[in-house]
């Protein structure tokens, strides 16, 4: 459990669900700080918890990353690696974690200035990779990711003290309204929802396939949806969505013929390094919640 010297600003996994107002900034850089995100987009990020870039990477780069994705998912050694999560129903590869270490191609993407400088600007510091993965949603039955706040899990099970973490989802396929795209409740990042129920040991082995601990109640989700609405993200391959670690988000099943795959990179401030878990008996493995806080250069 977390060190008693570290204040727990966001209690969760107790006997009851509890709501806590956000205690941290959303944008950590000083007003007017240099960076690729213009002020009006940062204001939208502060307000809504996300921002979009219609084309972060070029069509040619998309093809390079898709080819690398195909290579990885067809490699028996990668499939057998514990960092690969297998779809329970179809036995297809659902996610591959620590992708920036498994693949030199995706490792270069982490250091790409178009990606890295936006992360530094939002978080106001040097950053390291807390988590990286590819999410793969082939057509005809790939299951979704239920509503959740990433920070709730990263706080409870990885020991991130503060909300100083940003994710970017980069589309490698077209995101239609029908193929299981990302949904976010705009403005939900301003309230932390602490979930009820203790964390089982090795919870990650189950939660990466089907989430249980850290799942909000239907009542709480209904209230948040009525207060904030739901935004569904669509767009061409190569586009990207940046979103705050505490956004309530999820995605539906993909029963269409059209695959939906994305690269998912999580940047954490070097000033927000993980401590012991706040609400779990043991840490998750490093490939899910990194303990190497070396800044990305």
PDB file of C-alpha atoms in Angstrom:
ATOM      1  CA  UNK A   1       0.000   0.000   0.000  1.00  0.00           C
ATOM      2  CA  UNK A   2       1.046   3.640  -0.358  1.00  0.00           C
ATOM      3  CA  UNK A   3       3.584   5.165   1.985  1.00  0.00           C
ATOM      4  CA  UNK A   4       1.957   6.981   4.918  1.00  0.00           C
ATOM      5  CA  UNK A   5       4.063  10.049   4.038  1.00  0.00           C
ATOM      6  CA  UNK A   6       2.207  10.400   0.696  1.00  0.00           C
ATOM      7  CA  UNK A   7      -1.165  12.099   1.016  1.00  0.00           C
ATOM      8  CA  UNK A   8      -3.983  10.255  -0.721  1.00  0.00           C
ATOM      9  CA  UNK A   9      -5.935  13.025  -2.442  1.00  0.00           C
ATOM     10  CA  UNK A  10      -8.264  10.625  -4.219  1.00  0.00           C
ATOM     11  CA  UNK A  11      -9.681   7.833  -2.040  1.00  0.00           C
ATOM     12  CA  UNK A  12     -11.054   4.830  -3.918  1.00  0.00           C
ATOM     13  CA  UNK A  13     -11.764   1.085  -3.651  1.00  0.00           C
ATOM     14  CA  UNK A  14     -13.461   1.518  -0.258  1.00  0.00           C
ATOM     15  CA  UNK A  15     -16.782   0.277   1.062  1.00  0.00           C
ATOM     16  CA  UNK A  16     -18.743   2.921  -0.853  1.00  0.00           C
ATOM     17  CA  UNK A  17     -18.446   4.916  -4.058  1.00  0.00           C
ATOM     18  CA  UNK A  18     -17.229   8.445  -3.300  1.00  0.00           C
ATOM     19  CA  UNK A  19     -16.945  11.615  -5.406  1.00  0.00           C
ATOM     20  CA  UNK A  20     -13.974  13.991  -4.908  1.00  0.00           C
ATOM     21  CA  UNK A  21     -13.461  17.337  -6.675  1.00  0.00           C
ATOM     22  CA  UNK A  22     -10.259  17.451  -8.695  1.00  0.00           C
ATOM     23  CA  UNK A  23      -7.338  18.695  -6.570  1.00  0.00           C
ATOM     24  CA  UNK A  24      -4.860  19.218  -9.420  1.00  0.00           C
ATOM     25  CA  UNK A  25      -4.476  21.490 -12.443  1.00  0.00           C
ATOM     26  CA  UNK A  26      -5.516  20.183 -15.848  1.00  0.00           C
ATOM     27  CA  UNK A  27      -2.900  22.126 -17.830  1.00  0.00           C
ATOM     28  CA  UNK A  28       0.336  22.293 -15.838  1.00  0.00           C
ATOM     29  CA  UNK A  29       2.417  24.602 -18.028  1.00  0.00           C
ATOM     30  CA  UNK A  30       2.524  28.329 -17.398  1.00  0.00           C
ATOM     31  CA  UNK A  31       0.211  30.510 -19.519  1.00  0.00           C
ATOM     32  CA  UNK A  32       1.976  31.491 -22.711  1.00  0.00           C
ATOM     33  CA  UNK A  33       4.537  28.680 -22.473  1.00  0.00           C
ATOM     34  CA  UNK A  34       6.013  27.598 -25.794  1.00  0.00           C
ATOM     35  CA  UNK A  35       4.584  24.530 -27.463  1.00  0.00           C
ATOM     36  CA  UNK A  36       2.702  23.257 -30.503  1.00  0.00           C
ATOM     37  CA  UNK A  37      -0.760  23.585 -28.907  1.00  0.00           C
ATOM     38  CA  UNK A  38      -2.269  27.063 -29.416  1.00  0.00           C
ATOM     39  CA  UNK A  39      -3.841  28.826 -26.418  1.00  0.00           C
ATOM     40  CA  UNK A  40      -7.451  28.320 -27.564  1.00  0.00           C
ATOM     41  CA  UNK A  41      -6.914  24.563 -27.887  1.00  0.00           C
ATOM     42  CA  UNK A  42      -5.382  24.433 -24.413  1.00  0.00           C
ATOM     43  CA  UNK A  43      -8.440  26.267 -23.119  1.00  0.00           C
ATOM     44  CA  UNK A  44     -10.636  23.600 -24.702  1.00  0.00           C
ATOM     45  CA  UNK A  45      -8.495  20.890 -23.155  1.00  0.00           C
ATOM     46  CA  UNK A  46      -8.827  22.548 -19.752  1.00  0.00           C
ATOM     47  CA  UNK A  47     -12.601  22.756 -20.156  1.00  0.00           C
ATOM     48  CA  UNK A  48     -13.403  19.435 -21.822  1.00  0.00           C
ATOM     49  CA  UNK A  49     -10.464  17.221 -20.882  1.00  0.00           C
ATOM     50  CA  UNK A  50      -9.437  16.440 -24.445  1.00  0.00           C
ATOM     51  CA  UNK A  51      -8.226  17.878 -27.725  1.00  0.00           C
ATOM     52  CA  UNK A  52      -8.055  16.404 -31.203  1.00  0.00           C
ATOM     53  CA  UNK A  53      -5.524  16.636 -34.032  1.00  0.00           C
ATOM     54  CA  UNK A  54      -7.043  15.732 -37.394  1.00  0.00           C
ATOM     55  CA  UNK A  55      -3.760  14.480 -38.837  1.00  0.00           C
ATOM     56  CA  UNK A  56      -0.931  13.921 -36.376  1.00  0.00           C
ATOM     57  CA  UNK A  57       0.889  11.448 -38.617  1.00  0.00           C
ATOM     58  CA  UNK A  58       0.892  11.212 -42.415  1.00  0.00           C
ATOM     59  CA  UNK A  59      -0.847   8.541 -44.517  1.00  0.00           C
ATOM     60  CA  UNK A  60       2.565   7.107 -45.376  1.00  0.00           C
ATOM     61  CA  UNK A  61       3.429   6.816 -41.700  1.00  0.00           C
ATOM     62  CA  UNK A  62       0.077   5.167 -41.008  1.00  0.00           C
ATOM     63  CA  UNK A  63       0.956   2.451 -43.521  1.00  0.00           C
ATOM     64  CA  UNK A  64       4.339   1.922 -41.844  1.00  0.00           C
ATOM     65  CA  UNK A  65       2.727   1.503 -38.428  1.00  0.00           C
ATOM     66  CA  UNK A  66      -0.007  -0.775 -39.778  1.00  0.00           C
ATOM     67  CA  UNK A  67       2.612  -3.011 -41.382  1.00  0.00           C
ATOM     68  CA  UNK A  68       4.464  -3.182 -38.065  1.00  0.00           C
ATOM     69  CA  UNK A  69       1.206  -3.984 -36.284  1.00  0.00           C
ATOM     70  CA  UNK A  70       0.536  -6.830 -38.732  1.00  0.00           C
ATOM     71  CA  UNK A  71       4.052  -8.157 -38.185  1.00  0.00           C
ATOM     72  CA  UNK A  72       3.687  -8.111 -34.409  1.00  0.00           C
ATOM     73  CA  UNK A  73       0.257  -9.746 -34.265  1.00  0.00           C
ATOM     74  CA  UNK A  74       1.376 -12.559 -36.578  1.00  0.00           C
ATOM     75  CA  UNK A  75       4.562 -13.271 -34.595  1.00  0.00           C
ATOM     76  CA  UNK A  76       4.051 -16.352 -32.358  1.00  0.00           C
ATOM     77  CA  UNK A  77       6.635 -15.106 -29.862  1.00  0.00           C
ATOM     78  CA  UNK A  78       4.831 -11.787 -29.445  1.00  0.00           C
ATOM     79  CA  UNK A  79       1.496 -13.561 -29.049  1.00  0.00           C
ATOM     80  CA  UNK A  80       2.960 -15.808 -26.336  1.00  0.00           C
ATOM     81  CA  UNK A  81       4.517 -12.876 -24.475  1.00  0.00           C
ATOM     82  CA  UNK A  82       2.735 -11.872 -21.251  1.00  0.00           C
ATOM     83  CA  UNK A  83       2.531  -8.344 -22.632  1.00  0.00           C
ATOM     84  CA  UNK A  84       0.029  -9.545 -25.240  1.00  0.00           C
ATOM     85  CA  UNK A  85      -3.608  -9.717 -24.108  1.00  0.00           C
ATOM     86  CA  UNK A  86      -5.791 -12.247 -25.916  1.00  0.00           C
ATOM     87  CA  UNK A  87      -9.483 -11.691 -26.635  1.00  0.00           C
ATOM     88  CA  UNK A  88     -11.413 -14.167 -24.496  1.00  0.00           C
ATOM     89  CA  UNK A  89     -14.034 -14.985 -27.142  1.00  0.00           C
ATOM     90  CA  UNK A  90     -12.185 -14.928 -30.469  1.00  0.00           C
ATOM     91  CA  UNK A  91      -8.662 -15.672 -29.159  1.00  0.00           C
ATOM     92  CA  UNK A  92      -7.403 -12.764 -31.256  1.00  0.00           C
ATOM     93  CA  UNK A  93      -4.760 -10.396 -29.896  1.00  0.00           C
ATOM     94  CA  UNK A  94      -6.623  -7.593 -28.081  1.00  0.00           C
ATOM     95  CA  UNK A  95      -3.703  -5.432 -26.887  1.00  0.00           C
ATOM     96  CA  UNK A  96       0.087  -5.461 -26.877  1.00  0.00           C
ATOM     97  CA  UNK A  97       1.649  -3.569 -23.978  1.00  0.00           C
ATOM     98  CA  UNK A  98       5.050  -1.880 -23.731  1.00  0.00           C
ATOM     99  CA  UNK A  99       4.957  -1.498 -27.474  1.00  0.00           C
ATOM    100  CA  UNK A 100       7.658   1.180 -27.433  1.00  0.00           C
ATOM    101  CA  UNK A 101      10.099  -1.423 -26.081  1.00  0.00           C
ATOM    102  CA  UNK A 102       8.940  -4.386 -28.154  1.00  0.00           C
ATOM    103  CA  UNK A 103       9.138  -2.447 -31.427  1.00  0.00           C
ATOM    104  CA  UNK A 104      11.794   0.013 -32.600  1.00  0.00           C
ATOM    105  CA  UNK A 105       9.242   1.419 -35.054  1.00  0.00           C
ATOM    106  CA  UNK A 106       6.817   2.397 -32.288  1.00  0.00           C
ATOM    107  CA  UNK A 107       9.722   3.374 -30.036  1.00  0.00           C
ATOM    108  CA  UNK A 108      10.562   6.172 -32.467  1.00  0.00           C
ATOM    109  CA  UNK A 109       6.968   7.416 -32.330  1.00  0.00           C
ATOM    110  CA  UNK A 110       7.268   8.016 -28.577  1.00  0.00           C
ATOM    111  CA  UNK A 111      10.180  10.390 -29.213  1.00  0.00           C
ATOM    112  CA  UNK A 112       8.564  12.124 -32.190  1.00  0.00           C
ATOM    113  CA  UNK A 113       8.387  15.878 -31.493  1.00  0.00           C
ATOM    114  CA  UNK A 114       4.774  16.029 -32.707  1.00  0.00           C
ATOM    115  CA  UNK A 115       3.908  13.687 -29.848  1.00  0.00           C
ATOM    116  CA  UNK A 116       6.470  14.480 -27.175  1.00  0.00           C
ATOM    117  CA  UNK A 117       6.212  18.283 -27.254  1.00  0.00           C
ATOM    118  CA  UNK A 118       2.439  18.226 -26.799  1.00  0.00           C
ATOM    119  CA  UNK A 119       2.830  15.976 -23.762  1.00  0.00           C
ATOM    120  CA  UNK A 120       5.458  18.267 -22.250  1.00  0.00           C
ATOM    121  CA  UNK A 121       3.317  21.339 -22.892  1.00  0.00           C
ATOM    122  CA  UNK A 122       0.227  19.879 -21.195  1.00  0.00           C
ATOM    123  CA  UNK A 123       2.130  18.494 -18.208  1.00  0.00           C
ATOM    124  CA  UNK A 124       4.585  21.380 -17.801  1.00  0.00           C
ATOM    125  CA  UNK A 125       7.666  19.199 -17.336  1.00  0.00           C
ATOM    126  CA  UNK A 126       9.760  16.430 -18.790  1.00  0.00           C
ATOM    127  CA  UNK A 127       7.797  13.220 -19.168  1.00  0.00           C
ATOM    128  CA  UNK A 128       8.289   9.477 -19.150  1.00  0.00           C
ATOM    129  CA  UNK A 129       6.163   6.651 -20.535  1.00  0.00           C
ATOM    130  CA  UNK A 130       3.884   5.242 -17.837  1.00  0.00           C
ATOM    131  CA  UNK A 131       2.252   2.849 -20.288  1.00  0.00           C
ATOM    132  CA  UNK A 132       2.186   2.144 -24.008  1.00  0.00           C
ATOM    133  CA  UNK A 133       0.122  -0.289 -25.994  1.00  0.00           C
ATOM    134  CA  UNK A 134      -1.611  -1.055 -29.252  1.00  0.00           C
ATOM    135  CA  UNK A 135      -5.351  -1.675 -29.004  1.00  0.00           C
ATOM    136  CA  UNK A 136      -6.673  -3.915 -31.763  1.00  0.00           C
ATOM    137  CA  UNK A 137     -10.355  -4.195 -32.554  1.00  0.00           C
ATOM    138  CA  UNK A 138     -10.785  -6.457 -35.555  1.00  0.00           C
ATOM    139  CA  UNK A 139     -14.256  -6.628 -37.035  1.00  0.00           C
ATOM    140  CA  UNK A 140     -16.993  -9.094 -36.197  1.00  0.00           C
ATOM    141  CA  UNK A 141     -16.909  -9.320 -32.445  1.00  0.00           C
ATOM    142  CA  UNK A 142     -14.032  -7.471 -30.798  1.00  0.00           C
ATOM    143  CA  UNK A 143     -15.208  -6.452 -27.333  1.00  0.00           C
ATOM    144  CA  UNK A 144     -15.197  -2.912 -25.992  1.00  0.00           C
ATOM    145  CA  UNK A 145     -13.682  -1.236 -22.944  1.00  0.00           C
ATOM    146  CA  UNK A 146     -16.251  -0.369 -20.283  1.00  0.00           C
ATOM    147  CA  UNK A 147     -16.576   3.128 -18.781  1.00  0.00           C
ATOM    148  CA  UNK A 148     -13.690   4.031 -16.489  1.00  0.00           C
ATOM    149  CA  UNK A 149     -11.211   6.692 -15.451  1.00  0.00           C
ATOM    150  CA  UNK A 150      -7.643   5.628 -16.186  1.00  0.00           C
ATOM    151  CA  UNK A 151      -6.397   7.630 -13.226  1.00  0.00           C
ATOM    152  CA  UNK A 152      -8.613   5.659 -10.858  1.00  0.00           C
ATOM    153  CA  UNK A 153      -6.695   2.521 -11.808  1.00  0.00           C
ATOM    154  CA  UNK A 154      -3.296   4.182 -12.082  1.00  0.00           C
ATOM    155  CA  UNK A 155      -3.772   5.755  -8.636  1.00  0.00           C
ATOM    156  CA  UNK A 156      -5.213   2.673  -6.942  1.00  0.00           C
ATOM    157  CA  UNK A 157      -3.015  -0.005  -8.515  1.00  0.00           C
ATOM    158  CA  UNK A 158       0.120   1.795  -9.800  1.00  0.00           C
ATOM    159  CA  UNK A 159       0.539   4.527  -7.179  1.00  0.00           C
ATOM    160  CA  UNK A 160       0.386   7.701  -9.288  1.00  0.00           C
ATOM    161  CA  UNK A 161      -0.159  10.426  -6.655  1.00  0.00           C
ATOM    162  CA  UNK A 162      -1.544  13.252  -8.806  1.00  0.00           C
ATOM    163  CA  UNK A 163      -3.482  13.853 -12.004  1.00  0.00           C
ATOM    164  CA  UNK A 164      -0.449  14.859 -14.040  1.00  0.00           C
ATOM    165  CA  UNK A 165      -0.742  12.300 -16.801  1.00  0.00           C
ATOM    166  CA  UNK A 166      -1.985  12.557 -20.383  1.00  0.00           C
ATOM    167  CA  UNK A 167      -2.841   9.915 -22.970  1.00  0.00           C
ATOM    168  CA  UNK A 168      -2.814  10.102 -26.742  1.00  0.00           C
ATOM    169  CA  UNK A 169      -4.741   7.696 -28.948  1.00  0.00           C
ATOM    170  CA  UNK A 170      -3.438   7.697 -32.527  1.00  0.00           C
ATOM    171  CA  UNK A 171      -5.729   6.083 -35.067  1.00  0.00           C
ATOM    172  CA  UNK A 172      -4.241   3.531 -37.472  1.00  0.00           C
ATOM    173  CA  UNK A 173      -7.635   2.835 -39.064  1.00  0.00           C
ATOM    174  CA  UNK A 174     -10.712   4.899 -39.862  1.00  0.00           C
ATOM    175  CA  UNK A 175     -12.853   5.622 -36.802  1.00  0.00           C
ATOM    176  CA  UNK A 176     -16.495   5.346 -37.838  1.00  0.00           C
ATOM    177  CA  UNK A 177     -19.550   5.949 -35.697  1.00  0.00           C
ATOM    178  CA  UNK A 178     -20.140   2.203 -35.728  1.00  0.00           C
ATOM    179  CA  UNK A 179     -16.844   0.367 -35.157  1.00  0.00           C
ATOM    180  CA  UNK A 180     -16.314   0.815 -31.437  1.00  0.00           C
ATOM    181  CA  UNK A 181     -14.733   4.250 -31.261  1.00  0.00           C
ATOM    182  CA  UNK A 182     -13.586   6.167 -28.201  1.00  0.00           C
ATOM    183  CA  UNK A 183     -16.293   7.919 -26.148  1.00  0.00           C
ATOM    184  CA  UNK A 184     -15.554  10.580 -23.510  1.00  0.00           C
ATOM    185  CA  UNK A 185     -17.825  12.508 -21.142  1.00  0.00           C
ATOM    186  CA  UNK A 186     -16.590  16.115 -21.668  1.00  0.00           C
ATOM    187  CA  UNK A 187     -15.777  17.826 -18.372  1.00  0.00           C
ATOM    188  CA  UNK A 188     -15.871  14.612 -16.349  1.00  0.00           C
ATOM    189  CA  UNK A 189     -12.146  15.026 -15.628  1.00  0.00           C
ATOM    190  CA  UNK A 190     -12.975  17.711 -13.051  1.00  0.00           C
ATOM    191  CA  UNK A 191     -14.447  15.125 -10.632  1.00  0.00           C
ATOM    192  CA  UNK A 192     -12.770  11.970  -9.345  1.00  0.00           C
ATOM    193  CA  UNK A 193     -15.096   9.016  -8.854  1.00  0.00           C
ATOM    194  CA  UNK A 194     -13.711   6.638  -6.247  1.00  0.00           C
ATOM    195  CA  UNK A 195     -15.128   3.189  -6.902  1.00  0.00           C
ATOM    196  CA  UNK A 196     -16.463   0.740  -4.325  1.00  0.00           C
ATOM    197  CA  UNK A 197     -14.905  -2.641  -3.653  1.00  0.00           C
ATOM    198  CA  UNK A 198     -11.453  -3.899  -2.731  1.00  0.00           C
ATOM    199  CA  UNK A 199      -8.811  -4.701  -5.364  1.00  0.00           C
ATOM    200  CA  UNK A 200      -8.154  -8.439  -5.761  1.00  0.00           C
ATOM    201  CA  UNK A 201      -4.544  -9.599  -5.928  1.00  0.00           C
ATOM    202  CA  UNK A 202      -3.275  -9.744  -9.529  1.00  0.00           C
ATOM    203  CA  UNK A 203      -6.411  -7.936 -10.631  1.00  0.00           C
ATOM    204  CA  UNK A 204      -4.695  -6.894 -13.845  1.00  0.00           C
ATOM    205  CA  UNK A 205      -4.839 -10.454 -15.210  1.00  0.00           C
ATOM    206  CA  UNK A 206      -8.635 -10.190 -15.337  1.00  0.00           C
ATOM    207  CA  UNK A 207      -9.160  -6.457 -15.797  1.00  0.00           C
ATOM    208  CA  UNK A 208      -7.171  -6.237 -19.039  1.00  0.00           C
ATOM    209  CA  UNK A 209      -9.712  -8.557 -20.644  1.00  0.00           C
ATOM    210  CA  UNK A 210     -12.871  -7.634 -18.730  1.00  0.00           C
ATOM    211  CA  UNK A 211     -12.916  -4.828 -16.189  1.00  0.00           C
ATOM    212  CA  UNK A 212     -14.370  -5.459 -12.714  1.00  0.00           C
ATOM    213  CA  UNK A 213     -12.626  -3.624  -9.851  1.00  0.00           C
ATOM    214  CA  UNK A 214     -12.578   0.106 -10.552  1.00  0.00           C
ATOM    215  CA  UNK A 215     -15.882   0.029 -12.428  1.00  0.00           C
ATOM    216  CA  UNK A 216     -18.286   2.911 -11.675  1.00  0.00           C
ATOM    217  CA  UNK A 217     -21.883   2.155 -10.739  1.00  0.00           C
ATOM    218  CA  UNK A 218     -24.714   2.551 -13.249  1.00  0.00           C
ATOM    219  CA  UNK A 219     -26.169   5.339 -11.118  1.00  0.00           C
ATOM    220  CA  UNK A 220     -22.941   7.333 -11.039  1.00  0.00           C
ATOM    221  CA  UNK A 221     -22.419   6.910 -14.783  1.00  0.00           C
ATOM    222  CA  UNK A 222     -25.966   8.035 -15.479  1.00  0.00           C
ATOM    223  CA  UNK A 223     -25.471  11.175 -13.398  1.00  0.00           C
ATOM    224  CA  UNK A 224     -22.184  11.973 -15.125  1.00  0.00           C
ATOM    225  CA  UNK A 225     -23.636  11.390 -18.592  1.00  0.00           C
ATOM    226  CA  UNK A 226     -26.602  13.645 -17.823  1.00  0.00           C
ATOM    227  CA  UNK A 227     -24.267  16.350 -16.491  1.00  0.00           C
ATOM    228  CA  UNK A 228     -21.645  16.185 -19.237  1.00  0.00           C
ATOM    229  CA  UNK A 229     -23.025  14.359 -22.254  1.00  0.00           C
ATOM    230  CA  UNK A 230     -21.062  11.856 -24.321  1.00  0.00           C
ATOM    231  CA  UNK A 231     -18.694  12.677 -27.195  1.00  0.00           C
ATOM    232  CA  UNK A 232     -17.913   9.973 -29.777  1.00  0.00           C
ATOM    233  CA  UNK A 233     -14.661  10.439 -31.705  1.00  0.00           C
ATOM    234  CA  UNK A 234     -14.574   9.676 -35.409  1.00  0.00           C
ATOM    235  CA  UNK A 235     -12.069  10.495 -38.105  1.00  0.00           C
ATOM    236  CA  UNK A 236      -9.463   9.297 -40.531  1.00  0.00           C
ATOM    237  CA  UNK A 237      -6.425   7.174 -39.817  1.00  0.00           C
ATOM    238  CA  UNK A 238      -3.543   9.359 -38.658  1.00  0.00           C
ATOM    239  CA  UNK A 239      -5.697  11.518 -36.427  1.00  0.00           C
ATOM    240  CA  UNK A 240      -5.170  11.673 -32.681  1.00  0.00           C
ATOM    241  CA  UNK A 241      -7.090  12.386 -29.501  1.00  0.00           C
ATOM    242  CA  UNK A 242      -5.265  13.683 -26.435  1.00  0.00           C
ATOM    243  CA  UNK A 243      -7.172  13.241 -23.192  1.00  0.00           C
ATOM    244  CA  UNK A 244      -6.712  13.829 -19.480  1.00  0.00           C
ATOM    245  CA  UNK A 245      -6.068  10.846 -17.233  1.00  0.00           C
ATOM    246  CA  UNK A 246      -9.306  11.387 -15.273  1.00  0.00           C
ATOM    247  CA  UNK A 247     -11.720  11.573 -18.206  1.00  0.00           C
ATOM    248  CA  UNK A 248     -14.567   9.106 -17.914  1.00  0.00           C
ATOM    249  CA  UNK A 249     -14.288   7.162 -21.161  1.00  0.00           C
ATOM    250  CA  UNK A 250     -14.930   3.839 -22.824  1.00  0.00           C
ATOM    251  CA  UNK A 251     -15.717   2.193 -26.150  1.00  0.00           C
ATOM    252  CA  UNK A 252     -18.272  -0.244 -27.487  1.00  0.00           C
ATOM    253  CA  UNK A 253     -17.937  -3.624 -29.172  1.00  0.00           C
ATOM    254  CA  UNK A 254     -16.972  -3.732 -32.837  1.00  0.00           C
ATOM    255  CA  UNK A 255     -19.465  -5.927 -34.690  1.00  0.00           C
ATOM    256  CA  UNK A 256     -18.837  -4.251 -38.065  1.00  0.00           C
ATOM    257  CA  UNK A 257     -16.502  -5.642 -40.756  1.00  0.00           C
ATOM    258  CA  UNK A 258     -14.217  -2.633 -40.245  1.00  0.00           C
ATOM    259  CA  UNK A 259     -11.254  -2.953 -37.899  1.00  0.00           C
ATOM    260  CA  UNK A 260     -10.395  -0.213 -35.425  1.00  0.00           C
ATOM    261  CA  UNK A 261      -6.810  -0.128 -34.202  1.00  0.00           C
ATOM    262  CA  UNK A 262      -4.916   2.593 -32.384  1.00  0.00           C
ATOM    263  CA  UNK A 263      -1.597   3.298 -30.710  1.00  0.00           C
ATOM    264  CA  UNK A 264      -2.103   4.368 -27.097  1.00  0.00           C
ATOM    265  CA  UNK A 265       0.710   6.262 -25.330  1.00  0.00           C
ATOM    266  CA  UNK A 266       0.545   7.453 -21.722  1.00  0.00           C
ATOM    267  CA  UNK A 267       2.911  10.228 -20.664  1.00  0.00           C
ATOM    268  CA  UNK A 268       3.407  10.988 -16.965  1.00  0.00           C
ATOM    269  CA  UNK A 269       5.307  13.928 -15.493  1.00  0.00           C
ATOM    270  CA  UNK A 270       8.703  13.051 -14.033  1.00  0.00           C
ATOM    271  CA  UNK A 271       7.516  15.109 -11.051  1.00  0.00           C
ATOM    272  CA  UNK A 272       4.624  12.669 -10.500  1.00  0.00           C
ATOM    273  CA  UNK A 273       6.575   9.420 -10.239  1.00  0.00           C
ATOM    274  CA  UNK A 274       4.669   6.397  -8.969  1.00  0.00           C
ATOM    275  CA  UNK A 275       4.856   5.403  -5.302  1.00  0.00           C
ATOM    276  CA  UNK A 276       3.296   2.314  -3.758  1.00  0.00           C
ATOM    277  CA  UNK A 277      -0.318   1.552  -4.780  1.00  0.00           C
ATOM    278  CA  UNK A 278      -2.954   3.548  -2.909  1.00  0.00           C
ATOM    279  CA  UNK A 279      -5.616   0.818  -3.005  1.00  0.00           C
ATOM    280  CA  UNK A 280      -4.120  -2.494  -4.082  1.00  0.00           C
ATOM    281  CA  UNK A 281      -2.174  -5.204  -2.259  1.00  0.00           C
ATOM    282  CA  UNK A 282       0.729  -5.241  -4.752  1.00  0.00           C
ATOM    283  CA  UNK A 283       2.036  -3.242  -7.688  1.00  0.00           C
ATOM    284  CA  UNK A 284       1.063  -4.189 -11.209  1.00  0.00           C
ATOM    285  CA  UNK A 285       3.903  -5.407 -13.478  1.00  0.00           C
ATOM    286  CA  UNK A 286       6.212  -2.759 -14.894  1.00  0.00           C
ATOM    287  CA  UNK A 287       5.003  -3.361 -18.456  1.00  0.00           C
ATOM    288  CA  UNK A 288       1.576  -2.047 -17.388  1.00  0.00           C
ATOM    289  CA  UNK A 289       2.660   0.639 -14.907  1.00  0.00           C
ATOM    290  CA  UNK A 290       6.269   1.672 -15.461  1.00  0.00           C
ATOM    291  CA  UNK A 291       8.805   2.075 -12.653  1.00  0.00           C
ATOM    292  CA  UNK A 292      11.478   3.482 -14.943  1.00  0.00           C
ATOM    293  CA  UNK A 293      11.031   7.254 -14.640  1.00  0.00           C
ATOM    294  CA  UNK A 294      13.737   8.179 -17.157  1.00  0.00           C
ATOM    295  CA  UNK A 295      12.607  11.213 -19.216  1.00  0.00           C
ATOM    296  CA  UNK A 296      11.880  10.597 -22.875  1.00  0.00           C
ATOM    297  CA  UNK A 297      14.516  12.312 -24.992  1.00  0.00           C
TER     298      UNK A 297
END
